[in-house]
PDB file of C-alpha atoms in Angstrom:
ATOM      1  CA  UNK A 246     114.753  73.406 100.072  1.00  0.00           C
ATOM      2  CA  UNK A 247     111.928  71.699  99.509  1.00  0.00           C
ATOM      3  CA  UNK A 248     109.647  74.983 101.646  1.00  0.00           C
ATOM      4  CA  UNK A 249     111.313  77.425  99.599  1.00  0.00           C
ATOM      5  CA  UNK A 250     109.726  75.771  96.449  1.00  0.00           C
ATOM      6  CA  UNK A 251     105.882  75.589  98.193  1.00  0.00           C
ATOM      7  CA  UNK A 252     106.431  79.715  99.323  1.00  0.00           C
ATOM      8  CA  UNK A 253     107.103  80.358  95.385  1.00  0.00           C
ATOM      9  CA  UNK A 254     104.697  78.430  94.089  1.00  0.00           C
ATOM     10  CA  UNK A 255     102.392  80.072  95.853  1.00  0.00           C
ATOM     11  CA  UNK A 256     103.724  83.550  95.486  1.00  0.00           C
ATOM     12  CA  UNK A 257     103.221  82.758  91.805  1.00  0.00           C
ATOM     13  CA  UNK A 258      99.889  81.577  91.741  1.00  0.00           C
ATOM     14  CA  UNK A 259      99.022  84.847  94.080  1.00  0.00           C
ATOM     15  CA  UNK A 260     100.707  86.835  91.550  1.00  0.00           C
ATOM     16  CA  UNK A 261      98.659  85.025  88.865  1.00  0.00           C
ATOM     17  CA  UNK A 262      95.310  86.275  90.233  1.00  0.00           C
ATOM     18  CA  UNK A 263      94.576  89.274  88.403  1.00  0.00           C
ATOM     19  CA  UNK A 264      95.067  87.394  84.961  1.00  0.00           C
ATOM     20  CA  UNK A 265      92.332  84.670  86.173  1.00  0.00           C
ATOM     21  CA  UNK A 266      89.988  87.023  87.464  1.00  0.00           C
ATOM     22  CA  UNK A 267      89.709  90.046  84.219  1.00  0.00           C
ATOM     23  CA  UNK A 268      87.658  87.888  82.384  1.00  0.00           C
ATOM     24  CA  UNK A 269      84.879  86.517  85.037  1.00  0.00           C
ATOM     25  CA  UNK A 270      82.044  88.442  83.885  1.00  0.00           C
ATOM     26  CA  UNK A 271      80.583  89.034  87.746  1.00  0.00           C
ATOM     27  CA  UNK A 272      81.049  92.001  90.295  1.00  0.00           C
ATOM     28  CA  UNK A 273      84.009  92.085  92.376  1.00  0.00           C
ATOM     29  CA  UNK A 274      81.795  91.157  95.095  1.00  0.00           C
ATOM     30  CA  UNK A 275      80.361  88.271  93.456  1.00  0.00           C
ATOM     31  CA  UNK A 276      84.026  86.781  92.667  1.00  0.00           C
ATOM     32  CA  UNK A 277      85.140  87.763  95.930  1.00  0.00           C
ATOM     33  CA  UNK A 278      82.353  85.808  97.703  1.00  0.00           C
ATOM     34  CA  UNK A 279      82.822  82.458  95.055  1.00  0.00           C
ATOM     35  CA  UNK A 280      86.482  82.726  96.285  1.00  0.00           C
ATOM     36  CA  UNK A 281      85.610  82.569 100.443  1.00  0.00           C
ATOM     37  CA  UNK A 282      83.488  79.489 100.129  1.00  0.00           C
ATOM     38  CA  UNK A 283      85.362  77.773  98.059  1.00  0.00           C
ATOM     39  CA  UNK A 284      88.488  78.269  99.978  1.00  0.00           C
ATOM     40  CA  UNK A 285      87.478  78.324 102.782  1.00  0.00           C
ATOM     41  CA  UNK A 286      85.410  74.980 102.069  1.00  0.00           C
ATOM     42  CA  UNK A 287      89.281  74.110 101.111  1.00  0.00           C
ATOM     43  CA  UNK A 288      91.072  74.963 104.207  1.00  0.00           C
ATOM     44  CA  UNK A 289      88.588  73.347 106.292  1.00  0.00           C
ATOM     45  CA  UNK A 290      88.513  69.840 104.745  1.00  0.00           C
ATOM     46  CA  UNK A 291      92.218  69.929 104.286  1.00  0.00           C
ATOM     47  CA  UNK A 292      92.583  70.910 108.056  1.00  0.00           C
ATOM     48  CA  UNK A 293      90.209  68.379 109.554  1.00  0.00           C
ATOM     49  CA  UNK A 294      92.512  65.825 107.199  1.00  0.00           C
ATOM     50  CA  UNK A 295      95.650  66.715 108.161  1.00  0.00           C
ATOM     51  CA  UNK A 296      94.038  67.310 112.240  1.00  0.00           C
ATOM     52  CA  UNK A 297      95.025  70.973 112.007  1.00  0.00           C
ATOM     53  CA  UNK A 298      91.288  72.156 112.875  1.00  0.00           C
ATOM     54  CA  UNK A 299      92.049  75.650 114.901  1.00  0.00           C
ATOM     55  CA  UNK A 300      90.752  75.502 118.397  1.00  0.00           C
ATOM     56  CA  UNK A 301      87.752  76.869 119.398  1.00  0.00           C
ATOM     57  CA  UNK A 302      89.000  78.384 122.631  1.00  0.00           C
ATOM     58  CA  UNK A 303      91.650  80.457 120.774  1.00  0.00           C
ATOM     59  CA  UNK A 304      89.664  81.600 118.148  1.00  0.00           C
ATOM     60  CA  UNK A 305      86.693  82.881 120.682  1.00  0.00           C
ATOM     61  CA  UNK A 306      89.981  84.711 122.532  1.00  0.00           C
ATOM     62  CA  UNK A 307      91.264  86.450 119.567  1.00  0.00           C
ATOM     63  CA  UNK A 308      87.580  86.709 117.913  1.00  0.00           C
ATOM     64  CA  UNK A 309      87.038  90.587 117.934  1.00  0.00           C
ATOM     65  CA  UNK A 310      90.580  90.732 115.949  1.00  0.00           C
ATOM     66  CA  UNK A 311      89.329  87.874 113.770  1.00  0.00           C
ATOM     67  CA  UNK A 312      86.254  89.609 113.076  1.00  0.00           C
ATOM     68  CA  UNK A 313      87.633  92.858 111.992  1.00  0.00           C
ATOM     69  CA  UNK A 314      89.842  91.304 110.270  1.00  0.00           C
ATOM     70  CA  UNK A 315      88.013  88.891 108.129  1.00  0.00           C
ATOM     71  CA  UNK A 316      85.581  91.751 107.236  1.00  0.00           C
ATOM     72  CA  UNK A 317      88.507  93.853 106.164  1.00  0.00           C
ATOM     73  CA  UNK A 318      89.923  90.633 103.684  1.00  0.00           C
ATOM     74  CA  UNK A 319      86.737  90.918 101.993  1.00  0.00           C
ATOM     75  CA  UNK A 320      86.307  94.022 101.483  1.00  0.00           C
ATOM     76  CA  UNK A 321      90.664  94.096 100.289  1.00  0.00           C
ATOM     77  CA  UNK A 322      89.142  91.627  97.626  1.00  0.00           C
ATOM     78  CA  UNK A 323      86.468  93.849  96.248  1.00  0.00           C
ATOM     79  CA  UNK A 324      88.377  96.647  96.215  1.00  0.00           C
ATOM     80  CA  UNK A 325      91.611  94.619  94.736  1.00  0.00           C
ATOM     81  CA  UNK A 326      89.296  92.824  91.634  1.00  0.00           C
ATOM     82  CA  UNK A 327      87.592  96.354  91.215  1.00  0.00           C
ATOM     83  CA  UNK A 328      91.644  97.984  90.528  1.00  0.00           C
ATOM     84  CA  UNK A 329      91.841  94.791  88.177  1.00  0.00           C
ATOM     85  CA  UNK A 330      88.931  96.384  86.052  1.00  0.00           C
ATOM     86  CA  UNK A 331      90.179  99.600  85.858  1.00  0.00           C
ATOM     87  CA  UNK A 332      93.994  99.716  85.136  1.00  0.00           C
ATOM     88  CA  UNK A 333      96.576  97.132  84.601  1.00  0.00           C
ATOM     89  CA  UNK A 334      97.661  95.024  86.260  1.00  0.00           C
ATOM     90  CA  UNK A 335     101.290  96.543  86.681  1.00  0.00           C
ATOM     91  CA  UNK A 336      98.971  99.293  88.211  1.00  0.00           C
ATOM     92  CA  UNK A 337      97.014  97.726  90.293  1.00  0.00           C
ATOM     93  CA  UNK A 338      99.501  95.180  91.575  1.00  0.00           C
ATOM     94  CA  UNK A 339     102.050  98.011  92.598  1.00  0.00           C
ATOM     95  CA  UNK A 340      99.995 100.437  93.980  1.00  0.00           C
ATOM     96  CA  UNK A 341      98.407  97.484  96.013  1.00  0.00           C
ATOM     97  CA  UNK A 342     101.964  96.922  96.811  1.00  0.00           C
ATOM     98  CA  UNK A 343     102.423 100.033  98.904  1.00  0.00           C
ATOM     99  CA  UNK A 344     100.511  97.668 102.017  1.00  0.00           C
ATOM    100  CA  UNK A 345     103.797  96.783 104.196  1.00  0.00           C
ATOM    101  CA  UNK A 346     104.246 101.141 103.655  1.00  0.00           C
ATOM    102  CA  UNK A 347     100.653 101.860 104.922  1.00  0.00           C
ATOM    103  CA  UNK A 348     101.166  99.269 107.912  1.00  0.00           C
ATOM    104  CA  UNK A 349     104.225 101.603 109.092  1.00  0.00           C
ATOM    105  CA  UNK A 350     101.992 104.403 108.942  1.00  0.00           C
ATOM    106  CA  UNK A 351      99.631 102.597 110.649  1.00  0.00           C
ATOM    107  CA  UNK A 352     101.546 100.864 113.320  1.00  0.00           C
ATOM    108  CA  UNK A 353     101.988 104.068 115.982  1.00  0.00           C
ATOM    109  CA  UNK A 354      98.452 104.132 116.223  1.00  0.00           C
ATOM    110  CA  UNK A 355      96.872 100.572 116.847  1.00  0.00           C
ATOM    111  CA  UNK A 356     100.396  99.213 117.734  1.00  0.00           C
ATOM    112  CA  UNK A 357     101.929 101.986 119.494  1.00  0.00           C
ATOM    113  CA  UNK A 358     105.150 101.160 117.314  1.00  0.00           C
ATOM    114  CA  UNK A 359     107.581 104.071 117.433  1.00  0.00           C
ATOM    115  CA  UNK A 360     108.234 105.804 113.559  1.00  0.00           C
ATOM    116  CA  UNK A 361     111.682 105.684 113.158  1.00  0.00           C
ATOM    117  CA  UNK A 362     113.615 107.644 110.435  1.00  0.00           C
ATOM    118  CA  UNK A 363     114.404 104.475 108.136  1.00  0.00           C
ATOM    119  CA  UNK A 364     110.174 104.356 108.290  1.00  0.00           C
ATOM    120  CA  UNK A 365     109.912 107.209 107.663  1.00  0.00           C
ATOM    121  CA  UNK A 366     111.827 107.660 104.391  1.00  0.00           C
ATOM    122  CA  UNK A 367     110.540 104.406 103.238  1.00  0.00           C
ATOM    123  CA  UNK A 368     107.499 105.817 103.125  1.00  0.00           C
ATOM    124  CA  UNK A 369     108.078 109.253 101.429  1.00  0.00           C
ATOM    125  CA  UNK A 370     110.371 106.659  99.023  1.00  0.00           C
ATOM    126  CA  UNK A 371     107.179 105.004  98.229  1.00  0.00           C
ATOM    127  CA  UNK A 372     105.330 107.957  97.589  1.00  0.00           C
ATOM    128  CA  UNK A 373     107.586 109.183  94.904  1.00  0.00           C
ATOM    129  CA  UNK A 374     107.090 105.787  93.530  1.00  0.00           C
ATOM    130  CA  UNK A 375     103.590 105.737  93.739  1.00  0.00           C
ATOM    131  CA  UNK A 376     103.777 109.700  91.872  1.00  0.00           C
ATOM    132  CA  UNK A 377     105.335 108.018  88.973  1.00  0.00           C
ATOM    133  CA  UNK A 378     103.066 105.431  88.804  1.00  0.00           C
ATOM    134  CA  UNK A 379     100.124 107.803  88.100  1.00  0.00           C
ATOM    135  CA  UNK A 380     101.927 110.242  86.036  1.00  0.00           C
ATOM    136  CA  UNK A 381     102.411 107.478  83.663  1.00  0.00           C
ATOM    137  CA  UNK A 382      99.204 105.586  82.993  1.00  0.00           C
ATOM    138  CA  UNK A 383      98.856 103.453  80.415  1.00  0.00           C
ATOM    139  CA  UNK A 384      99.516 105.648  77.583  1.00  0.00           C
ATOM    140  CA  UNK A 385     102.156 108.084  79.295  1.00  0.00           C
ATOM    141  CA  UNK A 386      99.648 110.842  80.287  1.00  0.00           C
ATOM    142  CA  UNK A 387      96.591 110.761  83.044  1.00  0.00           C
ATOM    143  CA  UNK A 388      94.407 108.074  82.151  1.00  0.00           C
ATOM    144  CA  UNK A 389      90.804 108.380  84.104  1.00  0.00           C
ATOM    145  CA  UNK A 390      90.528 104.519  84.439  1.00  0.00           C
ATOM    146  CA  UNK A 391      93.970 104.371  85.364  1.00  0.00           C
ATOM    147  CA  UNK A 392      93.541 106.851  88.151  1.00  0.00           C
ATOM    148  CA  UNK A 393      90.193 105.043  89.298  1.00  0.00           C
ATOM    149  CA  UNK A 394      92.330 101.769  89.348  1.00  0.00           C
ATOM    150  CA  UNK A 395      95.260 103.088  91.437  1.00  0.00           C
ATOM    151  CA  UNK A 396      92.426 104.362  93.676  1.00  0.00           C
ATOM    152  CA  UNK A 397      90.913 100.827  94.327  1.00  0.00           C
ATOM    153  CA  UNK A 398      94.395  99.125  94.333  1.00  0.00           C
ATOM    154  CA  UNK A 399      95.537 101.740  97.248  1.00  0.00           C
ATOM    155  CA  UNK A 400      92.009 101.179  99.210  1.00  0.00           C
ATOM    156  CA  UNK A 401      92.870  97.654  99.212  1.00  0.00           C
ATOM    157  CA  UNK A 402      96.161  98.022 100.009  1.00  0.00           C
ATOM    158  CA  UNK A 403      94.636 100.016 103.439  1.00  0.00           C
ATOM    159  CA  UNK A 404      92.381  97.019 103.784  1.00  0.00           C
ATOM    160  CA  UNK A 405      94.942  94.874 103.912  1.00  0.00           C
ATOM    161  CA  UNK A 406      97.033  96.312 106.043  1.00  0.00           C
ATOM    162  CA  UNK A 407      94.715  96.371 108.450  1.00  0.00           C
ATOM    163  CA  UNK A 408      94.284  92.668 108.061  1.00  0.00           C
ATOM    164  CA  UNK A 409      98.264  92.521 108.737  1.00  0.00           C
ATOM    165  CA  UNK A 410      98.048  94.696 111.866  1.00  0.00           C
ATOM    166  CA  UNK A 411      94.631  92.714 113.214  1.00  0.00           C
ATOM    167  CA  UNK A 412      96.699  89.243 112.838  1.00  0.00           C
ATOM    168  CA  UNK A 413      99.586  91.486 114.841  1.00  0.00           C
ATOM    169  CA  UNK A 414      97.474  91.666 117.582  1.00  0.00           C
ATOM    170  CA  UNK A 415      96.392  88.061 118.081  1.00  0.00           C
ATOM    171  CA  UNK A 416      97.527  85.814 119.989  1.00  0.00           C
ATOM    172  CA  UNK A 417      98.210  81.789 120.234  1.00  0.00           C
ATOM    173  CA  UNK A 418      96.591  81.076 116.854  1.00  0.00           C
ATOM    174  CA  UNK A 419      98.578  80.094 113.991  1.00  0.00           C
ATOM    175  CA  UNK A 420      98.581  81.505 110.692  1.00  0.00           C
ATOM    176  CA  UNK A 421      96.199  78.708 108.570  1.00  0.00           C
ATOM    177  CA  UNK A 422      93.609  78.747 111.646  1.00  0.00           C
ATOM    178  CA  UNK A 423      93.548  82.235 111.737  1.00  0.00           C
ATOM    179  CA  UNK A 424      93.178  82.244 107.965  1.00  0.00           C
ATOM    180  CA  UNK A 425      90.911  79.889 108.099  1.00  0.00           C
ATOM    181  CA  UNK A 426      88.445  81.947 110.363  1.00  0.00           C
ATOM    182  CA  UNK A 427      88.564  85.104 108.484  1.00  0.00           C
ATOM    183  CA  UNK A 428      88.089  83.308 104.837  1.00  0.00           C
ATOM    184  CA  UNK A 429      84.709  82.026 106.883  1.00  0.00           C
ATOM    185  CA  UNK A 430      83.889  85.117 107.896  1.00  0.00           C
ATOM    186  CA  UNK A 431      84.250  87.151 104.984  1.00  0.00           C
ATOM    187  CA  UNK A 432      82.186  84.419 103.292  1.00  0.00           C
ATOM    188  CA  UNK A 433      79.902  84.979 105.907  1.00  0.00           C
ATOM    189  CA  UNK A 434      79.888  88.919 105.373  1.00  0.00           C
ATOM    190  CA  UNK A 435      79.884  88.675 101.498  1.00  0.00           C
ATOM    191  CA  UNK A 436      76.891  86.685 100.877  1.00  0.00           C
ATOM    192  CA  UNK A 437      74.040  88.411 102.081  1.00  0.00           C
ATOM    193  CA  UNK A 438      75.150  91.054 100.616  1.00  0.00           C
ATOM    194  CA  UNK A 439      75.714  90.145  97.356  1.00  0.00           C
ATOM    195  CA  UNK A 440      72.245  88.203  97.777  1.00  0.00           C
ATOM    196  CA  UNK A 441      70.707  91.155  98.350  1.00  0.00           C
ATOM    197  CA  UNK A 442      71.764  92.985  95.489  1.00  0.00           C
ATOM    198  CA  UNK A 443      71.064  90.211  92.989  1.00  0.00           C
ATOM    199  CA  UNK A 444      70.582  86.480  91.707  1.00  0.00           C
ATOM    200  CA  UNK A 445      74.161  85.728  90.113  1.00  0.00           C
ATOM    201  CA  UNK A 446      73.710  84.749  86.739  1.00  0.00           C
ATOM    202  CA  UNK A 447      74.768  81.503  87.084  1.00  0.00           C
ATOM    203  CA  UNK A 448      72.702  80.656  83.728  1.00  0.00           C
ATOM    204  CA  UNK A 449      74.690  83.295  81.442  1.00  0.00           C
ATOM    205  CA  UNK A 450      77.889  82.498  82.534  1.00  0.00           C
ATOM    206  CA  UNK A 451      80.043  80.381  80.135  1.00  0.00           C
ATOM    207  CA  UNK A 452      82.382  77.402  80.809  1.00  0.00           C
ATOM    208  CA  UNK A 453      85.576  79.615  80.823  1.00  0.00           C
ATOM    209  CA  UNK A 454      84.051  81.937  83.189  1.00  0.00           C
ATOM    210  CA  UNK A 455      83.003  78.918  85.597  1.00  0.00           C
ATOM    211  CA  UNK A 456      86.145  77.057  85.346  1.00  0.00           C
ATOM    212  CA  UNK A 457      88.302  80.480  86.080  1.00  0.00           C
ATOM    213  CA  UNK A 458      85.783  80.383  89.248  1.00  0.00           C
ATOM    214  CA  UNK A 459      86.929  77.281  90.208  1.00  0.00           C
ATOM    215  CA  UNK A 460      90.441  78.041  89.755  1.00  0.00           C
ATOM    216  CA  UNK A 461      90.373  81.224  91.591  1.00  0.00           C
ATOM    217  CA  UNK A 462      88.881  79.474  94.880  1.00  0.00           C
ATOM    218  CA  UNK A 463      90.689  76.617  94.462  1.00  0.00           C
ATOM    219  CA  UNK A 464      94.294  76.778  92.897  1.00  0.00           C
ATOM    220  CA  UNK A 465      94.490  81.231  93.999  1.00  0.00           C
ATOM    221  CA  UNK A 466      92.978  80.722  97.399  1.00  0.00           C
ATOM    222  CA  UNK A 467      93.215  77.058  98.966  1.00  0.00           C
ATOM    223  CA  UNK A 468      96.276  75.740  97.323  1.00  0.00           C
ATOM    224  CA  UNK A 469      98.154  78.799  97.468  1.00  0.00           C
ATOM    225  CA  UNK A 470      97.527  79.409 101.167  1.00  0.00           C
ATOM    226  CA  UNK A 471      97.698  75.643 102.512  1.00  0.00           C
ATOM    227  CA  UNK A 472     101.621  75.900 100.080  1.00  0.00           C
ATOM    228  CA  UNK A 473     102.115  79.477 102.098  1.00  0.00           C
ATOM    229  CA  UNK A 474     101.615  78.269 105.354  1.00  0.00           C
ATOM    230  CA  UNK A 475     102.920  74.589 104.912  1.00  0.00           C
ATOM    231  CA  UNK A 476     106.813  76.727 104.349  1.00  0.00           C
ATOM    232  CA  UNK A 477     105.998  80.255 106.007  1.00  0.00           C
ATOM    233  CA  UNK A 478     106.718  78.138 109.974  1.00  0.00           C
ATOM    234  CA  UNK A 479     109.672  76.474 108.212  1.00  0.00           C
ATOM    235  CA  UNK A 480     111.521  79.787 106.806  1.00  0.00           C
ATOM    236  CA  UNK A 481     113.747  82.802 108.586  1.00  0.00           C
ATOM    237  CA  UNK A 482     111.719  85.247 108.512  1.00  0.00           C
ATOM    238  CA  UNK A 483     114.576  87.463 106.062  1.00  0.00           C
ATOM    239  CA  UNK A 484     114.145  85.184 103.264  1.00  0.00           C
ATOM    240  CA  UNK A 485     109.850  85.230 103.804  1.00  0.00           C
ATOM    241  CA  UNK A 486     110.357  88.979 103.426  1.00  0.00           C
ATOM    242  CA  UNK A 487     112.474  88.865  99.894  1.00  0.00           C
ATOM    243  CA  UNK A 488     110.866  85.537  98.437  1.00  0.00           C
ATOM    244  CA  UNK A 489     107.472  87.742  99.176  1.00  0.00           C
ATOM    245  CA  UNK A 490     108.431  89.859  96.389  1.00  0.00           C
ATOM    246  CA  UNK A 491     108.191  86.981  93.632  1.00  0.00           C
ATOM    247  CA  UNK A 492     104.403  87.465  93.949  1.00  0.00           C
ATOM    248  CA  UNK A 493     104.135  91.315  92.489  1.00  0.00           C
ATOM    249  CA  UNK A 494     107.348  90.341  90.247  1.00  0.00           C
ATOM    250  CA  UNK A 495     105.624  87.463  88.190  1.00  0.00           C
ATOM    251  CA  UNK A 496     102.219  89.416  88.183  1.00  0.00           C
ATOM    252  CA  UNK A 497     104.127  91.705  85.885  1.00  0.00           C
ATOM    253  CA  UNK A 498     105.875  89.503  84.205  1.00  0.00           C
ATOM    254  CA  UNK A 499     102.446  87.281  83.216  1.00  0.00           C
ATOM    255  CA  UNK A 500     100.578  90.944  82.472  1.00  0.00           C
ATOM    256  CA  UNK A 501     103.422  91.329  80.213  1.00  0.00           C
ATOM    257  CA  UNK A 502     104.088  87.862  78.775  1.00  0.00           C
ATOM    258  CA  UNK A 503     100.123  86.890  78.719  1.00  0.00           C
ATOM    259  CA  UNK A 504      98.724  89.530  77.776  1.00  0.00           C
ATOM    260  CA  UNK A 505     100.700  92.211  76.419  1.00  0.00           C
ATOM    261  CA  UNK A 506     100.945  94.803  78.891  1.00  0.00           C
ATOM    262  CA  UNK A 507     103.564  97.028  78.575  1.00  0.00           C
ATOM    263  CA  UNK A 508     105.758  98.827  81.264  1.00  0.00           C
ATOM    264  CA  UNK A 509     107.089 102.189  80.777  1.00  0.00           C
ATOM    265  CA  UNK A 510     110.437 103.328  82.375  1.00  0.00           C
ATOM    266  CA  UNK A 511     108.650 105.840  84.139  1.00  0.00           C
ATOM    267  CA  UNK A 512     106.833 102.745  85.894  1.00  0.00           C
ATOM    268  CA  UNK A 513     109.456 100.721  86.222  1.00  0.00           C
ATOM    269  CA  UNK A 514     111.212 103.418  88.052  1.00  0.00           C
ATOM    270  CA  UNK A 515     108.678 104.043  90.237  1.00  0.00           C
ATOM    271  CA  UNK A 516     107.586  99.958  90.724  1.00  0.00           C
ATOM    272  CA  UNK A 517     111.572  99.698  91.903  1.00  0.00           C
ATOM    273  CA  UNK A 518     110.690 102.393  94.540  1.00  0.00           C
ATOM    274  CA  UNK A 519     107.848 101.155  95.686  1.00  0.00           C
ATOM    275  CA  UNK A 520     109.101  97.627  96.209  1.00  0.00           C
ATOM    276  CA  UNK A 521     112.375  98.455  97.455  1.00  0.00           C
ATOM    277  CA  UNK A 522     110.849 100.500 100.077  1.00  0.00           C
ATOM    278  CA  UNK A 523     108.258  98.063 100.736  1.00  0.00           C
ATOM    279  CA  UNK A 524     111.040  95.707 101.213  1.00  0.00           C
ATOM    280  CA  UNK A 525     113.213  97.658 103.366  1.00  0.00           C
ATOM    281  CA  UNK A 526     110.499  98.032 105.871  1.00  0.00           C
ATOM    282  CA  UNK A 527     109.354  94.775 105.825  1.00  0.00           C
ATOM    283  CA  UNK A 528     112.676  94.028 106.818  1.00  0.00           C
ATOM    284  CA  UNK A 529     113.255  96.599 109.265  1.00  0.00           C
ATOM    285  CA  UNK A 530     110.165  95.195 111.665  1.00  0.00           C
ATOM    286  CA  UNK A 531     111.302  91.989 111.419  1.00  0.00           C
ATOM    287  CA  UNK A 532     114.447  92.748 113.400  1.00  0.00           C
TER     288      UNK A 532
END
C-alpha cells in the first residue's frame, strides 16, 4: 500500500509542474537547465546515500542510448515549458499526453514492433481527440497561441517518446541510474547553451521566482522521481499504467481549481479520447 501512495504523490507533483513553472520569468531553456542540476545534484547525493550509485560499466554499455536520450529529455523540457507559455495547461498537458500514441507509431521502426489493429485505432482514436482539442481553444474558436501551444506540447510529446523507446533499448540499468545519467547529461547539454545565449538574470529575479526554482528542481524533479522509482519496481505493471493517469488528471484539476481554467465539453471529450487511447495502448504493450 504504502508504494501506491509514493507513485501518486509523485504523479501529483508531476502533474503540478506547469502551475510552478508559468510564473518563472526565464526561457524554457533557462528553467529547464535550473531543473537538471538541481535534480540531478538530487539523485546523485540521494543515490550515493542510499549506495544506489549506477555502475559505471553499465552505463558506458548502454551510453549511446543514454546519450540520445538525455539530449532528447532536455530538449522534451523546453519544448514542454514553451506549450506552458502558450496555451493552458489542459492544452498543453493533453496534447503532451498523446506520447504512449506517438511511441506506437514509433515502435515498428527503432523497435521493429509489429502495428497491430488495437494500435492502430488507438491512434486514429487519439487523433480525433487531439482534433477536438484544437477546434476548441480557449475561447471555443482557433486561438493562435493556443495552436502554437498544442504545437510545442506535441513536439515534446515526440521528444519524449523517444526518451521512452531509448530506455526500451537499454539494457541491465535500472530506472533511477538510468535517470540519473540522462538528468546529467541534459544538464550537461543545456548549459552551454543557454550560456551562450545569455547571463541569467539572476539579479532581477524576485523571491517567488527563485523559490518556484527551487521547488521545480527539487520537489518536481528529485522528489518526484526518487517517490517514482522507490514504488515503480514494487508495482504490476497494470496498475503503473492506470495510476500513470493521476498525473494529467490533477494537472487539470489544479489548472482548474488554482487558477481558473476552464474546460469545455468539446475538450473534455476529446481529453477522454486521448487518454483512453493512451491508456489502452499502454496497456496493450505491457502484455
Amino acid at each position: 500500500m504504502i508504494y501506491k501512495v509514493y507513485f501518486i504523490c509523485s504523479m501529483i507533483i508531476f502533474g503540478s509542474i506547469g502551475l510552478i513553472v508559468r510564473e518563472i520569468p526565464l526561457s524554457s531553456a533557462e528553467i529547464a537547465m535550473v531543473r537538471g542540476v538541481i535534480g540531478s545534484t538530487f539523485l546523485i547525493v540521494t543515490a550515493s546515500s542510499l549506495k544506489k550509485k549506477p555502475s559505471l560499466k553499465k552505463i558506458k554499455r548502454n551510453l549511446i542510448y543514454l546519450a540520445i536520450s538525455g539530449g532528447a529529455l532536455g530538449i522534451n523540457w523546453i519544448l514542454l515549458f514553451e506549450a506552458y507559455r502558450y496555451t493552458s495547461i489542459t492544452n498543453a498537458t493533453l496534447s503532451y499526453y498523446l506520447a504512449p500514441v506517438i511511441v506506437v507509431l514509433m515502435s515498428p521502426i527503432l523497435l521493429k514492433e509489429k502495428l497491430s489493429l488495437q494500435k492502430l485505432l488507438c491512434v486514429l482514436v487519439a487523433m480525433a481527440g487531439m482534433i477536438l482539442l484544437v477546434w476548441t481553444g480557449r475561447y471555443e474558436s482557433f486561438y493562435g497561441g493556443d495552436i502554437k501551444g498544442i504545437g510545442f506540447g506535441l513536439a515534446a510529446a515526440t521528444f519524449y517518446a523517444l526518451v521512452v523507446l531509448m530506455n526500451k533499448l537499454t539494457k541491465d540499468i535500472d530506472g533511477l541510474g538510468a535517470t540519473i545519467v540522462q538528468l546529467t547529461l541534459a544538464s550537461f547539454i543545456l548549459i552551454p547553451y543557454v550560456l551562450s545565449k545569455r547571463t541569467i538574470p539572476w539579479n532581477i529575479l524576485g523571491g517567488n521566482a527563485i523559490l518556484r526554482l527551487l521547488v521545480v528542481g527539487f520537489l518536481n524533479t528529485g522528489i518526484a522521481y526518487l517517490l517514482y522509482f522507490s514504488s515503480v519496481q514494487k508495482l504490476k505493471s497494470q496498475t503503473v499504467a492506470i495510476l500513470s493517469y493521476i498525473d494529467p488528471v490533477s494537472a487539470l484539476v489544479m489548472s482548474a481549481v488554482f487558477i481558473g481554467e476552464k474546460i469545455t465539453i468539446p475538450q473534455l471529450l476529446g481529453g477522454i479520447l486521448i487518454l483512453g487511447s493512451a491508456l489502452i495502448s499502454g496497456r496493450d504493450s505491457l502484455k
